[in-house]
Coordinates of N, CA and C in Angstrom, one line a residue:
Chain A
D41 N 2.9 -12.2 10.0 CA 1.6 -11.6 10.1 C 1.3 -11.2 11.5
T42 N 1.2 -9.9 11.7 CA 1.0 -9.4 13.1 C -0.3 -8.7 13.3
E43 N -1.4 -9.1 12.6 CA -2.6 -8.4 12.7 C -3.8 -9.3 12.9
V44 N -4.8 -8.6 13.4 CA -6.1 -9.3 13.6 C -7.1 -8.7 12.6
T45 N -7.7 -9.5 11.8 CA -8.6 -9.1 10.8 C -10.0 -9.4 11.1
Q46 N -11.0 -8.5 10.7 CA -12.4 -8.6 11.0 C -13.2 -8.4 9.7
T47 N -14.2 -9.2 9.5 CA -15.2 -8.9 8.4 C -16.6 -9.1 8.9
P48 N -17.5 -8.4 8.4 CA -17.4 -7.3 7.5 C -16.9 -6.0 8.2
K49 N -16.6 -4.9 7.5 CA -16.3 -3.7 8.2 C -17.5 -3.0 8.7
H50 N -18.6 -3.1 7.9 CA -19.9 -2.5 8.3 C -20.9 -3.5 8.1
L51 N -22.0 -3.5 8.9 CA -23.1 -4.4 8.8 C -24.3 -3.6 9.3
V52 N -25.4 -3.7 8.4 CA -26.7 -3.1 8.8 C -27.7 -4.3 8.8
M53 N -28.4 -4.5 9.8 CA -29.3 -5.6 9.9 C -30.6 -5.2 10.6
G54 N -31.7 -5.9 10.2 CA -33.0 -5.7 10.9 C -33.0 -6.6 12.1
M55 N -34.0 -6.3 12.9 CA -34.1 -7.0 14.2 C -34.5 -8.5 14.0
T56 N -34.9 -8.9 12.9 CA -35.3 -10.3 12.7 C -34.2 -11.0 11.9
N57 N -33.2 -10.3 11.5 CA -32.1 -11.0 10.7 C -31.2 -11.9 11.6
K58 N -30.5 -12.8 10.9 CA -29.4 -13.5 11.5 C -28.1 -13.2 10.7
K59 N -27.1 -12.8 11.4 CA -25.8 -12.5 10.7 C -24.7 -12.9 11.6
S60 N -23.5 -12.9 11.0 CA -22.3 -13.3 11.8 C -21.1 -12.4 11.5
L61 N -20.4 -12.1 12.6 CA -19.1 -11.4 12.5 C -18.0 -12.4 12.5
K62 N -16.9 -12.1 11.8 CA -15.8 -13.0 11.7 C -14.5 -12.3 12.1
C63 N -13.6 -13.1 12.7 CA -12.3 -12.5 13.2 C -11.3 -13.6 13.0
E64 N -10.1 -13.2 12.5 CA -9.0 -14.1 12.2 C -7.7 -13.5 12.7
Q65 N -6.9 -14.4 13.2 CA -5.5 -14.0 13.6 C -4.6 -15.2 13.3
H66 N -3.4 -14.9 12.8 CA -2.4 -15.9 12.5 C -1.1 -15.6 13.2
M67 N -1.2 -15.2 14.5 CA 0.0 -14.9 15.3 C 0.3 -16.0 16.3
G68 N -0.5 -17.1 16.2 CA -0.3 -18.2 17.2 C -0.9 -17.9 18.6
H69 N -1.7 -16.8 18.7 CA -2.3 -16.5 20.0 C -3.3 -17.5 20.4
R70 N -3.4 -17.8 21.7 CA -4.3 -18.8 22.2 C -5.5 -18.2 22.9
A71 N -5.6 -16.9 23.0 CA -6.7 -16.3 23.6 C -7.3 -15.3 22.6
M72 N -8.7 -15.3 22.5 CA -9.3 -14.4 21.6 C -10.6 -13.9 22.3
Y73 N -10.9 -12.6 22.0 CA -11.8 -11.8 22.7 C -12.8 -11.1 21.8
W74 N -14.1 -11.0 22.3 CA -15.0 -10.0 21.7 C -15.3 -8.9 22.7
Y75 N -15.3 -7.7 22.1 CA -15.6 -6.5 22.8 C -16.7 -5.8 22.1
K76 N -17.5 -5.0 22.9 CA -18.4 -4.1 22.3 C -18.0 -2.6 22.7
Q77 N -18.1 -1.7 21.8 CA -17.7 -0.4 22.1 C -18.8 0.6 21.6
K78 N -19.3 1.4 22.5 CA -20.3 2.5 22.1 C -19.5 3.7 22.0
A79 N -20.1 4.7 21.3 CA -19.4 6.0 21.0 C -18.9 6.7 22.3
K80 N -17.7 7.1 22.3 CA -17.0 7.9 23.4 C -16.9 7.0 24.7
K81 N -17.0 5.7 24.6 CA -16.8 4.8 25.7 C -15.6 3.9 25.4
P82 N -15.0 3.4 26.5 CA -14.0 2.4 26.3 C -14.6 1.0 25.9
P83 N -13.8 0.1 25.4 CA -14.3 -1.2 25.0 C -14.9 -2.0 26.2
E84 N -16.0 -2.7 26.0 CA -16.5 -3.5 27.1 C -16.3 -5.0 26.7
L85 N -15.8 -5.8 27.6 CA -15.5 -7.2 27.3 C -16.9 -7.9 27.2
M86 N -17.0 -8.8 26.2 CA -18.2 -9.7 26.1 C -17.8 -11.1 26.4
F87 N -16.9 -11.6 25.6 CA -16.5 -13.1 25.7 C -15.0 -13.2 25.6
V88 N -14.5 -14.3 26.2 CA -13.1 -14.7 26.1 C -13.0 -16.2 25.7
Y89 N -12.3 -16.5 24.7 CA -12.0 -17.9 24.4 C -10.5 -18.1 24.7
S90 N -10.2 -19.2 25.5 CA -8.8 -19.6 25.7 C -8.7 -21.0 25.3
Y91 N -7.7 -21.2 24.5 CA -7.5 -22.6 23.9 C -8.7 -23.1 23.3
E92 N -9.4 -22.3 22.6 CA -10.7 -22.6 21.8 C -11.9 -22.9 22.7
K93 N -11.7 -22.7 24.0 CA -12.9 -22.9 24.9 C -13.4 -21.6 25.5
L94 N -14.7 -21.5 25.6 CA -15.2 -20.3 26.2 C -14.9 -20.2 27.7
S95 N -14.1 -19.2 28.1 CA -13.7 -19.1 29.5 C -14.4 -18.0 30.2
I96 N -14.8 -17.0 29.5 CA -15.5 -15.8 30.1 C -16.7 -15.4 29.3
N97 N -17.9 -15.3 29.9 CA -19.1 -14.7 29.3 C -19.5 -13.6 30.3
E98 N -19.4 -12.4 29.9 CA -19.8 -11.3 30.8 C -21.3 -11.0 30.8
S99 N -22.0 -12.1 31.1 CA -23.5 -11.9 31.2 C -24.1 -11.3 29.9
V100 N -23.6 -11.7 28.8 CA -24.1 -11.2 27.5 C -25.4 -11.8 27.1
P101 N -26.4 -11.1 26.6 CA -27.7 -11.7 26.2 C -27.5 -12.8 25.2
S102 N -28.4 -13.8 25.2 CA -28.2 -14.9 24.3 C -28.4 -14.6 22.8
R103 N -28.8 -13.4 22.5 CA -28.9 -13.1 21.1 C -27.5 -12.9 20.5
F104 N -26.5 -12.9 21.3 CA -25.1 -12.9 20.9 C -24.6 -14.3 21.2
S105 N -24.1 -15.0 20.1 CA -23.6 -16.4 20.3 C -22.2 -16.5 19.8
P106 N -21.2 -16.7 20.6 CA -19.8 -16.8 20.1 C -19.5 -18.2 19.7
E107 N -18.5 -18.3 18.8 CA -18.0 -19.6 18.3 C -16.6 -19.5 18.0
C108 N -15.8 -20.5 18.4 CA -14.4 -20.5 18.1 C -14.1 -21.8 17.3
P109 N -14.1 -21.9 16.0 CA -14.0 -23.1 15.3 C -12.5 -23.7 15.4
N110 N -11.5 -22.8 15.5 CA -10.2 -23.3 15.7 C -9.4 -22.1 16.3
S111 N -8.1 -22.4 16.5 CA -7.3 -21.4 17.2 C -7.1 -20.1 16.5
S112 N -7.4 -20.0 15.2 CA -7.2 -18.8 14.5 C -8.5 -18.0 14.2
L113 N -9.6 -18.6 14.4 CA -10.9 -18.0 14.0 C -11.8 -17.8 15.2
L114 N -12.5 -16.7 15.1 CA -13.6 -16.5 16.1 C -14.7 -15.8 15.4
N115 N -15.9 -16.4 15.7 CA -17.2 -15.8 15.1 C -18.1 -15.3 16.2
L116 N -18.9 -14.4 15.8 CA -20.0 -13.9 16.7 C -21.3 -13.9 15.9
H117 N -22.2 -14.8 16.3 CA -23.4 -15.0 15.6 C -24.5 -14.1 16.3
L118 N -25.2 -13.4 15.4 CA -26.2 -12.4 15.9 C -27.6 -12.8 15.5
H119 N -28.5 -12.7 16.4 CA -29.9 -13.0 16.0 C -30.8 -12.2 16.9
A120 N -31.9 -11.6 16.3 CA -32.9 -10.9 17.0 C -32.3 -9.7 17.8
L121 N -31.4 -9.0 17.2 CA -30.8 -7.9 17.9 C -31.7 -6.7 18.1
Q122 N -31.4 -5.9 19.0 CA -32.2 -4.7 19.3 C -31.4 -3.4 18.8
P123 N -32.1 -2.3 18.5 CA -31.3 -1.1 18.1 C -30.2 -0.7 19.0
E124 N -30.4 -0.9 20.3 CA -29.4 -0.5 21.3 C -28.1 -1.4 21.2
D125 N -28.2 -2.5 20.4 CA -27.0 -3.3 20.2 C -26.1 -2.7 19.1
S126 N -26.5 -1.6 18.5 CA -25.7 -0.9 17.5 C -24.4 -0.4 18.2
A127 N -23.3 -0.7 17.6 CA -22.0 -0.4 18.2 C -20.9 -0.8 17.3
L128 N -19.6 -0.6 17.8 CA -18.4 -1.1 17.1 C -18.1 -2.4 17.8
Y129 N -18.0 -3.5 17.1 CA -17.6 -4.8 17.7 C -16.2 -5.1 17.4
L130 N -15.4 -5.3 18.4 CA -14.0 -5.5 18.3 C -13.6 -6.9 18.7
C131 N -12.7 -7.4 17.9 CA -12.1 -8.7 18.2 C -10.6 -8.4 18.7
A132 N -10.1 -9.2 19.6 CA -8.8 -9.0 20.0 C -8.2 -10.4 20.3
S133 N -6.9 -10.4 20.3 CA -6.2 -11.7 20.7 C -5.0 -11.4 21.5
S134 N -4.6 -12.4 22.3 CA -3.4 -12.3 23.1 C -2.6 -13.6 23.1
L135 N -1.4 -13.5 23.3 CA -0.5 -14.7 23.2 C -1.0 -15.9 24.1
R136 N -1.3 -15.5 25.3 CA -1.5 -16.6 26.3 C -2.6 -16.1 27.3
V137 N -3.0 -17.0 28.1 CA -4.0 -16.6 29.1 C -3.9 -17.6 30.2
G138 N -4.3 -17.1 31.4 CA -4.2 -18.0 32.6 C -3.9 -17.2 33.8
A139 N -4.3 -17.7 34.9 CA -4.1 -17.1 36.2 C -2.6 -17.1 36.6
G140 N -2.2 -16.0 37.1 CA -0.8 -15.9 37.6 C 0.2 -15.5 36.5
L141 N -0.3 -15.3 35.3 CA 0.6 -14.9 34.2 C 1.0 -13.5 34.3
P142 N 2.2 -13.1 33.8 CA 2.5 -11.7 33.8 C 1.7 -11.0 32.7
Y143 N 2.1 -9.8 32.5 CA 1.4 -8.9 31.5 C 1.1 -9.6 30.2
N144 N 0.0 -9.3 29.6 CA -0.5 -10.1 28.5 C -1.2 -9.1 27.6
E145 N -0.4 -8.6 26.6 CA -1.0 -7.5 25.7 C -2.0 -8.1 24.8
Q146 N -3.1 -7.3 24.6 CA -4.1 -7.7 23.7 C -4.0 -6.8 22.4
F147 N -4.2 -7.5 21.3 CA -4.1 -6.8 20.0 C -5.4 -6.8 19.4
F148 N -5.9 -5.6 19.0 CA -7.3 -5.5 18.5 C -7.3 -5.5 16.9
G149 N -8.4 -6.0 16.4 CA -8.7 -5.8 15.0 C -9.4 -4.5 14.7
P150 N -9.7 -4.2 13.5 CA -10.2 -2.9 13.1 C -11.7 -2.7 13.5
G151 N -12.4 -3.7 13.8 CA -13.7 -3.6 14.2 C -14.8 -3.8 13.1
T152 N -16.0 -4.1 13.5 CA -17.2 -4.1 12.6 C -18.2 -3.1 13.2
R153 N -18.5 -2.2 12.3 CA -19.5 -1.2 12.7 C -20.9 -1.8 12.5
L154 N -21.6 -2.1 13.5 CA -23.0 -2.7 13.4 C -24.1 -1.7 13.6
T155 N -25.0 -1.7 12.7 CA -26.2 -0.9 12.9 C -27.4 -1.8 12.8
V156 N -28.3 -1.7 13.9 CA -29.5 -2.5 13.9 C -30.7 -1.6 13.7
L157 N -31.5 -1.9 12.7 CA -32.6 -1.0 12.4 C -33.9 -1.5 13.0
Chain B
E259 N -13.0 -1.6 44.3 CA -13.1 -1.9 42.9 C -11.9 -1.3 42.2
D260 N -11.3 -2.0 41.3 CA -10.2 -1.5 40.5 C -10.7 -0.3 39.6
Q261 N -10.0 0.8 39.6 CA -10.4 1.9 38.8 C -9.2 2.5 38.1
V262 N -9.5 3.0 36.9 CA -8.5 3.7 36.0 C -9.1 5.0 35.6
T263 N -8.4 6.1 35.9 CA -8.9 7.4 35.6 C -7.9 8.1 34.7
Q264 N -8.4 8.6 33.6 CA -7.5 9.3 32.6 C -7.9 10.8 32.6
S265 N -6.8 11.6 32.5 CA -7.1 13.0 32.5 C -6.0 13.7 31.6
P266 N -6.4 14.8 30.9 CA -7.7 15.3 30.8 C -8.6 14.5 29.9
E267 N -9.9 14.8 29.9 CA -10.8 14.0 29.0 C -10.5 14.4 27.5
A268 N -10.2 15.7 27.3 CA -9.9 16.2 26.0 C -8.7 17.2 26.1
L269 N -7.9 17.2 25.1 CA -6.7 18.1 25.1 C -6.5 18.6 23.7
R270 N -6.4 19.9 23.5 CA -6.1 20.5 22.2 C -4.7 21.1 22.3
L271 N -3.9 20.8 21.3 CA -2.5 21.3 21.3 C -2.3 21.9 19.9
Q272 N -1.4 22.8 19.9 CA -0.9 23.3 18.6 C 0.3 22.4 18.2
E273 N 0.4 22.3 16.9 CA 1.5 21.4 16.4 C 2.8 21.9 17.0
G274 N 3.6 21.0 17.6 CA 4.9 21.3 18.2 C 4.8 21.6 19.7
E275 N 3.6 21.7 20.2 CA 3.4 22.0 21.6 C 3.4 20.7 22.4
S276 N 4.4 20.4 23.2 CA 4.5 19.2 23.9 C 3.6 19.2 25.1
S277 N 3.1 18.0 25.5 CA 2.3 17.9 26.7 C 2.3 16.4 27.2
S278 N 1.5 16.2 28.2 CA 1.4 14.9 28.8 C 0.0 14.5 29.1
L279 N -0.3 13.2 29.0 CA -1.6 12.6 29.3 C -1.4 11.8 30.6
N280 N -2.4 11.8 31.5 CA -2.3 11.0 32.7 C -3.2 9.9 32.8
C281 N -2.7 8.8 33.4 CA -3.6 7.6 33.7 C -3.3 7.2 35.2
S282 N -4.2 7.4 36.1 CA -4.0 7.0 37.4 C -4.9 5.8 37.7
Y283 N -4.4 4.9 38.6 CA -5.1 3.7 38.9 C -5.0 3.3 40.3
T284 N -6.0 2.6 40.8 CA -6.1 2.2 42.2 C -5.8 0.7 42.4
V285 N -5.5 0.0 41.3 CA -5.1 -1.4 41.3 C -3.8 -1.5 42.1
S286 N -3.7 -2.4 43.1 CA -2.4 -2.6 43.7 C -1.8 -3.9 43.2
G287 N -0.5 -3.8 42.9 CA 0.2 -4.9 42.4 C -0.3 -5.3 40.9
L288 N -0.5 -4.3 40.1 CA -0.9 -4.6 38.8 C 0.1 -5.4 38.0
R289 N -0.4 -6.2 37.1 CA 0.6 -7.0 36.3 C 1.0 -6.4 35.0
G290 N 0.3 -5.3 34.6 CA 0.7 -4.6 33.4 C -0.2 -3.4 33.2
L291 N 0.4 -2.4 32.6 CA -0.4 -1.2 32.2 C -0.1 -1.0 30.7
F292 N -1.2 -0.8 30.0 CA -1.1 -0.7 28.5 C -1.6 0.6 28.0
W293 N -1.0 1.1 27.0 CA -1.4 2.3 26.3 C -1.8 1.9 24.9
Y294 N -3.0 2.4 24.5 CA -3.5 2.2 23.1 C -3.8 3.6 22.5
R295 N -3.7 3.6 21.2 CA -4.2 4.7 20.4 C -5.4 4.3 19.6
Q296 N -6.5 5.1 19.6 CA -7.7 4.7 18.8 C -8.1 5.9 17.9
D297 N -8.2 5.6 16.6 CA -8.7 6.6 15.7 C -10.2 6.3 15.6
P298 N -11.0 7.4 15.2 CA -12.5 7.2 15.1 C -12.9 6.1 14.3
G299 N -13.8 5.2 14.8 CA -14.4 4.1 14.1 C -13.4 3.0 13.8
K300 N -12.2 3.0 14.5 CA -11.3 1.9 14.3 C -10.9 1.2 15.6
G301 N -10.3 0.1 15.5 CA -9.9 -0.6 16.7 C -8.7 0.0 17.4
P302 N -8.6 -0.2 18.7 CA -7.4 0.4 19.4 C -6.1 -0.2 18.9
E303 N -5.1 0.6 18.7 CA -3.8 0.2 18.3 C -2.8 0.1 19.5
F304 N -2.2 -1.0 19.7 CA -1.3 -1.2 20.8 C -0.1 -0.3 20.7
L305 N 0.2 0.4 21.8 CA 1.4 1.3 21.8 C 2.5 0.7 22.7
F306 N 2.1 0.6 24.0 CA 3.2 0.2 25.0 C 2.6 -0.7 26.1
T307 N 3.5 -1.5 26.7 CA 3.3 -2.2 27.9 C 4.3 -1.7 29.0
L308 N 3.8 -1.3 30.1 CA 4.6 -1.0 31.3 C 4.3 -2.0 32.4
Y309 N 5.4 -2.4 33.1 CA 5.2 -3.5 34.0 C 5.6 -3.1 35.4
S310 N 6.7 -2.3 35.6 CA 7.2 -2.0 36.9 C 7.5 -0.5 37.0
A311 N 7.3 0.0 38.3 CA 7.5 1.4 38.5 C 8.9 1.8 38.1
G312 N 9.0 3.0 37.4 CA 10.3 3.5 36.9 C 10.5 3.1 35.5
E313 N 9.7 2.2 35.0 CA 9.9 1.8 33.6 C 9.5 2.9 32.6
E314 N 10.2 3.0 31.5 CA 9.9 3.9 30.4 C 10.0 3.2 29.1
K315 N 9.1 3.6 28.2 CA 9.1 3.1 26.8 C 8.9 4.3 25.9
E316 N 9.6 4.2 24.7 CA 9.5 5.3 23.7 C 9.2 4.8 22.4
K317 N 8.4 5.6 21.6 CA 8.1 5.3 20.2 C 7.9 6.6 19.5
E318 N 8.8 6.9 18.6 CA 8.7 8.2 17.9 C 8.5 9.4 18.8
R319 N 7.4 10.1 18.7 CA 7.2 11.3 19.6 C 6.5 10.9 20.9
L320 N 6.3 9.7 21.2 CA 5.6 9.2 22.4 C 6.6 8.6 23.4
K321 N 6.3 8.9 24.7 CA 7.1 8.3 25.7 C 6.2 8.0 26.9
A322 N 6.2 6.7 27.3 CA 5.3 6.3 28.4 C 6.1 6.0 29.6
T323 N 5.7 6.5 30.8 CA 6.3 6.2 32.1 C 5.4 5.7 33.1
L324 N 5.9 5.0 34.1 CA 5.0 4.4 35.1 C 5.6 4.6 36.5
T325 N 4.7 5.0 37.4 CA 5.0 5.1 38.8 C 4.1 4.1 39.5
K326 N 4.1 4.1 40.9 CA 3.3 3.1 41.6 C 1.8 3.4 41.5
K327 N 1.5 4.7 41.2 CA 0.1 5.1 41.2 C -0.4 5.6 39.9
E328 N 0.5 5.9 38.9 CA 0.0 6.5 37.7 C 1.0 6.3 36.6
S329 N 0.5 6.6 35.4 CA 1.4 6.5 34.2 C 1.1 7.8 33.4
F330 N 2.2 8.2 32.7 CA 2.1 9.4 31.9 C 2.5 9.0 30.4
L331 N 1.7 9.6 29.5 CA 2.1 9.5 28.1 C 2.5 10.9 27.7
H332 N 3.8 11.0 27.5 CA 4.4 12.3 27.1 C 4.4 12.4 25.5
I333 N 3.9 13.5 25.0 CA 3.9 13.7 23.5 C 4.8 14.9 23.2
T334 N 5.9 14.6 22.5 CA 6.9 15.7 22.2 C 6.7 16.2 20.8
A335 N 6.6 17.5 20.7 CA 6.4 18.1 19.4 C 5.4 17.4 18.5
P336 N 4.1 17.3 19.0 CA 3.1 16.6 18.3 C 2.8 17.1 16.9
K337 N 2.3 16.2 16.0 CA 1.9 16.6 14.7 C 0.4 16.3 14.6
P338 N -0.3 16.9 13.6 CA -1.7 16.7 13.5 C -2.1 15.2 13.4
E339 N -1.2 14.4 12.8 CA -1.5 12.9 12.7 C -1.5 12.2 14.0
D340 N -1.0 12.9 15.1 CA -1.1 12.3 16.4 C -2.5 12.4 17.0
S341 N -3.4 13.2 16.4 CA -4.7 13.3 16.9 C -5.4 12.0 16.9
A342 N -6.0 11.6 18.1 CA -6.6 10.4 18.3 C -7.1 10.3 19.8
T343 N -7.8 9.3 20.1 CA -8.1 9.0 21.5 C -7.1 8.0 22.1
Y344 N -6.5 8.4 23.2 CA -5.5 7.5 23.8 C -6.1 6.8 25.0
L345 N -6.1 5.5 25.0 CA -6.7 4.7 26.1 C -5.6 4.1 26.9
C346 N -5.9 4.0 28.2 CA -5.0 3.4 29.2 C -5.8 2.2 29.7
A347 N -5.1 1.1 29.9 CA -5.8 -0.1 30.5 C -4.8 -0.8 31.4
V348 N -5.4 -1.3 32.5 CA -4.5 -2.1 33.5 C -5.0 -3.5 33.6
Q349 N -4.0 -4.4 33.9 CA -4.3 -5.8 34.1 C -4.2 -6.0 35.6
P350 N -5.3 -6.3 36.3 CA -5.3 -6.4 37.7 C -4.5 -7.7 38.1
P351 N -4.1 -7.8 39.4 CA -3.3 -8.9 39.8 C -4.1 -10.2 40.0
Q352 N -5.4 -10.0 40.4 CA -6.2 -11.2 40.7 C -6.8 -11.8 39.5
G353 N -7.1 -13.1 39.6 CA -7.9 -13.8 38.6 C -7.0 -14.1 37.4
G354 N -7.6 -14.4 36.3 CA -6.9 -14.6 35.0 C -6.4 -13.4 34.4
S355 N -5.6 -13.6 33.4 CA -5.0 -12.4 32.7 C -5.8 -11.8 31.6
E356 N -7.1 -12.3 31.5 CA -7.8 -11.8 30.4 C -8.5 -10.5 30.5
K357 N -8.9 -10.1 31.7 CA -9.7 -8.9 31.9 C -8.8 -7.7 32.1
L358 N -9.0 -6.7 31.2 CA -8.4 -5.4 31.3 C -9.4 -4.4 31.9
V359 N -8.9 -3.5 32.7 CA -9.7 -2.4 33.2 C -9.3 -1.1 32.4
F360 N -10.2 -0.6 31.6 CA -9.9 0.5 30.7 C -10.3 1.9 31.4
G361 N -9.5 2.9 31.1 CA -9.9 4.2 31.4 C -10.8 4.7 30.3
K362 N -11.4 5.9 30.5 CA -12.4 6.4 29.5 C -11.7 7.1 28.3
G363 N -10.4 7.3 28.4 CA -9.6 7.8 27.3 C -9.4 9.3 27.4
T364 N -8.4 9.8 26.7 CA -8.2 11.2 26.4 C -8.2 11.5 24.9
K365 N -9.1 12.4 24.5 CA -9.1 12.7 23.1 C -8.2 13.8 22.8
L366 N -7.2 13.6 22.0 CA -6.1 14.5 21.7 C -6.4 15.1 20.3
T367 N -6.4 16.4 20.2 CA -6.5 17.1 18.9 C -5.3 18.0 18.8
V368 N -4.6 17.8 17.7 CA -3.4 18.6 17.4 C -3.7 19.4 16.1
N369 N -3.7 20.7 16.3 CA -4.0 21.7 15.2 C -2.7 22.1 14.5
P370 N -2.8 22.2 13.2 CA -1.6 22.6 12.4 C -1.3 24.0 12.6

């Protein structure tokens, strides 16, 4: 299995809703990532988990709450989002993570298209 | 500040018309340069990793090359199914290996 899966593919939510995005990989990767991508822009890093611990939070608003239940799963809990949060949310994983390591390819999932009304 | 610049922003080719996409970077001592293909509304698909100047990688009609300041993605005899946005990303030398610096991408359209 060499892929990253994400559910759901599409999500429409109101500003008062609570929803979750899910990501799964079975490649034995120890780093997992959440990215946000707006139309015609490159992906923007939101969070990084390394060995199931949050290692990077790129000053993301608290209405986004990540969770890593185990080495294969990554969730993104959403609450009280704003219309400007509408975007493609991408999950990625890489084999390893750490300072001084050589190149470290990240593999992306298909994304969840989120629309906030 | 580390920067990655891709050119052109958009490229239209006729089927069979070979061309190259450019990715220039200001990172010194990068640990890796990556090429991705992204179809509309989908996640980036990993294509290549380049690590040292002079390195070349090939996959079907695509060939990626790396110098000390830039990388090229050569597309030979493209087909309409090669239409996509091609993203370049570099892994800077400092800090952890998690953060990639992405270019803005080149949108390639191949007409039949």
